[in-house]
Coordinates of C-alpha atoms in Angstrom, one line a residue:
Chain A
X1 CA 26.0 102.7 -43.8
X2 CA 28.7 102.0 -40.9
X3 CA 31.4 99.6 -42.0
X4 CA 32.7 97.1 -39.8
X5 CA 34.3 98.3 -36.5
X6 CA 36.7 96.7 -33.9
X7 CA 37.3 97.3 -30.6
X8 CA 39.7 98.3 -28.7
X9 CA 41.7 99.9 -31.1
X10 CA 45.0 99.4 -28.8
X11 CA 45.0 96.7 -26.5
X12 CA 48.5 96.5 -24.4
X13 CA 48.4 93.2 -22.0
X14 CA 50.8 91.7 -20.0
X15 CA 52.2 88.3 -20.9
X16 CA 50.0 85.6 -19.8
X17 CA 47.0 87.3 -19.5
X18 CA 43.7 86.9 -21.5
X19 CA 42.3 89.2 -24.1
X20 CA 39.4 89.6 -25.8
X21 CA 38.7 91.5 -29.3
X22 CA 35.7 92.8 -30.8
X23 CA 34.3 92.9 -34.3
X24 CA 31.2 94.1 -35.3
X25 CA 30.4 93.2 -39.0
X26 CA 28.1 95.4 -41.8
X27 CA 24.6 94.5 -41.1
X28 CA 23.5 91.9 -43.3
X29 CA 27.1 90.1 -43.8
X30 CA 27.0 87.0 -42.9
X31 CA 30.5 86.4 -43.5
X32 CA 33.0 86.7 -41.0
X33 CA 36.7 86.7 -41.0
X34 CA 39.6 87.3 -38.6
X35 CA 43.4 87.7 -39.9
X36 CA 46.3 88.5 -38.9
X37 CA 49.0 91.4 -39.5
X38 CA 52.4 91.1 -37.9
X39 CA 56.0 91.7 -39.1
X40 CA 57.2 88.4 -39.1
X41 CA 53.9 86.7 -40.8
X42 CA 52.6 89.3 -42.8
X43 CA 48.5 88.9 -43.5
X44 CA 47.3 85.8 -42.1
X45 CA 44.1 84.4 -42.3
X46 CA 42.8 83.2 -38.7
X47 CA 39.0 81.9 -38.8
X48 CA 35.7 82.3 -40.9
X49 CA 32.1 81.8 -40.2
X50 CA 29.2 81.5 -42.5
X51 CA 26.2 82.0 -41.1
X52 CA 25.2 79.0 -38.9
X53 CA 28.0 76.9 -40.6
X54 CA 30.9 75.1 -38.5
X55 CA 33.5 77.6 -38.5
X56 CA 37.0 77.3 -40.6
X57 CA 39.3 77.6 -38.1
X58 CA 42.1 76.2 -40.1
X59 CA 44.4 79.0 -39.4
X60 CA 44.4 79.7 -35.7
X61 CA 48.2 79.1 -34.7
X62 CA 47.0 77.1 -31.2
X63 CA 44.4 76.2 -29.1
X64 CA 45.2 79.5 -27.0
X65 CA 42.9 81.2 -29.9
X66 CA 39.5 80.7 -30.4
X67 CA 36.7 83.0 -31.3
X68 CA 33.0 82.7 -31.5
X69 CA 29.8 85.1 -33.4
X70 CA 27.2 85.5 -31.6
X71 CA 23.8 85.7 -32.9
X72 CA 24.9 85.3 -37.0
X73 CA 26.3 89.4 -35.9
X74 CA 28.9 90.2 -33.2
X75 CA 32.2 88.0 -33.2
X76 CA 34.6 87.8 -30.0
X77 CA 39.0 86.5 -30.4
X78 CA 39.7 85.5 -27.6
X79 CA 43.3 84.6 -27.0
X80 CA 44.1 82.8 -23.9
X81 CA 47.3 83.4 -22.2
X82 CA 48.9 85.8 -24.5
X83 CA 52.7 85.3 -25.5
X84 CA 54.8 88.0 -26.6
X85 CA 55.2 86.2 -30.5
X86 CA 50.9 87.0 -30.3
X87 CA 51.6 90.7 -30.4
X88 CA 50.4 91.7 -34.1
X89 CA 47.5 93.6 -35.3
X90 CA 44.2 91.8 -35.5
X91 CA 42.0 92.4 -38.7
X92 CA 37.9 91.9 -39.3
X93 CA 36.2 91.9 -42.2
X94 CA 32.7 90.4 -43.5
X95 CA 30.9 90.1 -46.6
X96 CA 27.9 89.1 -48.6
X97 CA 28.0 85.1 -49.0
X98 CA 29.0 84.7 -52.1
X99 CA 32.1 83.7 -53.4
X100 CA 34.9 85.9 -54.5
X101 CA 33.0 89.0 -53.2
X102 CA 34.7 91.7 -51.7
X103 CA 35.8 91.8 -47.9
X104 CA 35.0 94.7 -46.3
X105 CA 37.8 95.4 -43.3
X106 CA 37.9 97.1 -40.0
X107 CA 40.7 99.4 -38.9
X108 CA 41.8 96.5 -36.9
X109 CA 43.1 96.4 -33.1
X110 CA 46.8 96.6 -32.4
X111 CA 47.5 94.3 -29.5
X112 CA 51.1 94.2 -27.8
X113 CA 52.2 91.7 -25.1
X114 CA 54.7 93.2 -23.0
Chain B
X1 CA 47.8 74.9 -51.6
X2 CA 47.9 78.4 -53.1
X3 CA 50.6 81.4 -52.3
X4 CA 51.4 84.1 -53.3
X5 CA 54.4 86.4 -54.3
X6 CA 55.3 89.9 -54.2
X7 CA 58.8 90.0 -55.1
X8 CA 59.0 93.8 -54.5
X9 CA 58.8 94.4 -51.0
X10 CA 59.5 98.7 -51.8
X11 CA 59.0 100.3 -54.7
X12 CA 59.5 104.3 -54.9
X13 CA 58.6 106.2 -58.1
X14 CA 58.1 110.4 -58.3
X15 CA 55.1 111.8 -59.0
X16 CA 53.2 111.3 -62.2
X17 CA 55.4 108.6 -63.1
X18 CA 53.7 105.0 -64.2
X19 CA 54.1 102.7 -61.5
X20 CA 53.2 98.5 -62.2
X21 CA 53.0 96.2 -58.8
X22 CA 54.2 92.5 -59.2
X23 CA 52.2 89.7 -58.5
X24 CA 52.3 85.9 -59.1
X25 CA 50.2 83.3 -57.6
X26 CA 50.7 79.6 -57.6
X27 CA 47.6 77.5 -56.8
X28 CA 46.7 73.9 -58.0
X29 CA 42.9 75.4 -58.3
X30 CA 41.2 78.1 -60.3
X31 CA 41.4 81.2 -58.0
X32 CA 39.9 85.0 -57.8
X33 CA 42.2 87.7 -57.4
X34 CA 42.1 90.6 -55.7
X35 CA 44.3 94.1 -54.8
X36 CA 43.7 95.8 -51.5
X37 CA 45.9 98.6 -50.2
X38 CA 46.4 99.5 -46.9
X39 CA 47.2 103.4 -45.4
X40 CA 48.8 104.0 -42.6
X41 CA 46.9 103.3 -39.6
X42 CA 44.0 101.8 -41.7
X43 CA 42.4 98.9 -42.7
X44 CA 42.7 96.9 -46.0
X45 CA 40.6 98.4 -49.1
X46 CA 39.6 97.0 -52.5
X47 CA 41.4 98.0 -55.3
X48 CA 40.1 95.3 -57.8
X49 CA 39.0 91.9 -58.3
X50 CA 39.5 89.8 -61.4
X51 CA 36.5 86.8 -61.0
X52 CA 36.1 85.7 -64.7
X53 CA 36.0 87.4 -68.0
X54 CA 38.0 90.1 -69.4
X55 CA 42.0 89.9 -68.4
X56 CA 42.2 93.7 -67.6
X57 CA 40.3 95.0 -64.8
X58 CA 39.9 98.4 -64.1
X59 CA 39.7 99.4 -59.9
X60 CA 39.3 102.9 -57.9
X61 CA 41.9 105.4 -57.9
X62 CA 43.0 105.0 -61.7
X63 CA 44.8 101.4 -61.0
X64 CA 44.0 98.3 -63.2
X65 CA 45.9 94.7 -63.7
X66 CA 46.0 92.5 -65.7
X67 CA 45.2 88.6 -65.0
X68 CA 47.6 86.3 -67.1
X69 CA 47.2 83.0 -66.6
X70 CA 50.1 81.6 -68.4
X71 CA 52.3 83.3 -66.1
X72 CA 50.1 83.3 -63.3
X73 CA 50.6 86.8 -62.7
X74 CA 48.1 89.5 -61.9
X75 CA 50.4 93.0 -61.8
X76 CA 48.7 95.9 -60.7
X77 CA 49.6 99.0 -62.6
X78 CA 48.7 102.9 -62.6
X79 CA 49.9 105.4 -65.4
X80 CA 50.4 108.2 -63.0
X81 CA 50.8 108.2 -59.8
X82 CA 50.4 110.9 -56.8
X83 CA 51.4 111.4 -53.4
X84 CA 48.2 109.7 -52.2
X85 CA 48.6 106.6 -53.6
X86 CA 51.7 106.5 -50.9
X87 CA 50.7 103.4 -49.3
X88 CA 51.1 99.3 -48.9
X89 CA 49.8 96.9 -51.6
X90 CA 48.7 93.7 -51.5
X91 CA 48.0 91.1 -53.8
X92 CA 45.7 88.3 -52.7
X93 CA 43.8 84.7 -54.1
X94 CA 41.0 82.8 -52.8
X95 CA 40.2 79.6 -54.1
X96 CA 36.9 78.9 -56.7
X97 CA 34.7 76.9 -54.9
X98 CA 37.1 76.6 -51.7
X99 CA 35.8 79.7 -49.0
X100 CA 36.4 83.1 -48.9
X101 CA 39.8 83.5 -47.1
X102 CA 42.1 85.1 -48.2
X103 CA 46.0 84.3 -48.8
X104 CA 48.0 87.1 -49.3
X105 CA 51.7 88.0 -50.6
X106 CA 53.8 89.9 -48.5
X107 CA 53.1 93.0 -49.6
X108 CA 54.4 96.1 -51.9
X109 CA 55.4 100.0 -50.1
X110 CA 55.0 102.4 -52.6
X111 CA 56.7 105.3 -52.2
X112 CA 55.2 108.1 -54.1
X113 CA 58.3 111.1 -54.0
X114 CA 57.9 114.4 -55.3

């Protein structure tokens, strides 16, 4: 079946503006993850849901991130006045809920802050 | 809380030469271990896991590791290598009991040359 997919793929915004990021998980996950890939920081992890569960969002870097899923399926980042430090690549990935499972990953969405 | 290190940030080897990834965790907490590699352009993929059971895990691609707890290492290792398994490596934990997200080291470039 499809894997998990992310969109846009590039996403080039000016400093201070809003963006928002797609995921769309394997049907039937109902795990959810966003990390983050950058030079500086390597692979972080951002924020997790489980099914209808409170969110972990013990690794957004500041209140300008916050991200929602929609429906136990679809989940939106939205960062909120970008910064030039935000410009990374931004990773998805879902998977069954169990523990220690595997995490299946989308090809991720470069975004640059100019 | 847990980290984790990959003290070889590049690591070239020629082709059909045994390769063996570093990796060493510290965590105060039983954790499950996992190898992803990354191509260019691409998102993360599964190597291998190690959950419970036997210390030597065999993954895709010919690569295996070995989980030592002693020395809270879990090196990833291949006897012979080709120019496909040119890519990044990452070593990561998540804690028993304690969520899905990851925590990743740094990361490994091998460098398969001819």
């Amino acid at each position: 079946g499809a894997g998990v997919s992310q969109s846009p793929s590039n996403k080039v915004t000016e400093k201070g503006k809003d963006v928002e990021l797609r995921c769309d998980p394997i049907s039937g996950h109902t795990a959810l993850y966003w990390y983050r890939q950058s030079l500086g920081q390597g692979l972080e992890f951002l924020i997790y849901f489980q099914g209808n569960s409170a969110p972990d969002k013990s690794g957004l870097p500041s209140d300008r991130f916050s991200a929602e899923r929609t429906g136990g399926s679809v989940s939106t980042l939205t960062i909120q006045r970008t910064q030039q430090e935000d410009s990374a690549v931004y990773l998805c990935a879902s998977s069954h809920n169990s523990y220690g499972v595997e995490q299946y990953f989308g090809p991720g969405t470069r975004l640059t802050v100019t | 809380a847990q980290s984790v290190t990959q003290l070889d940030s590049q690591v070239p080897v020629f082709e059909e030469a045994p390769v063996e990834l570093r990796c060493n965790y510290s965590s105060s907490v039983s954790v499950y271990l996992f190898w992803y590699v990354q191509y260019p352009n691409q998102g993360l993929q599964l190597l291998l896991k190690y959950l419970s059971g036997s210390t030597l895990v065999k993954g895709i691609n010919g690569f295996e590791a070995e989980f030592n707890k002693s020395q809270t290492s879990f090196h990833l290792r291949k006897p012979s290598v080709h120019i496909s398994d040119t890519a990044e490596y990452f070593c990561a934990v998540t804690l028993k009991g304690g969520g899905n997200k990851l925590t990743f080291g740094t990361g490994t470039q091998l460098k398969v040359e001819l």
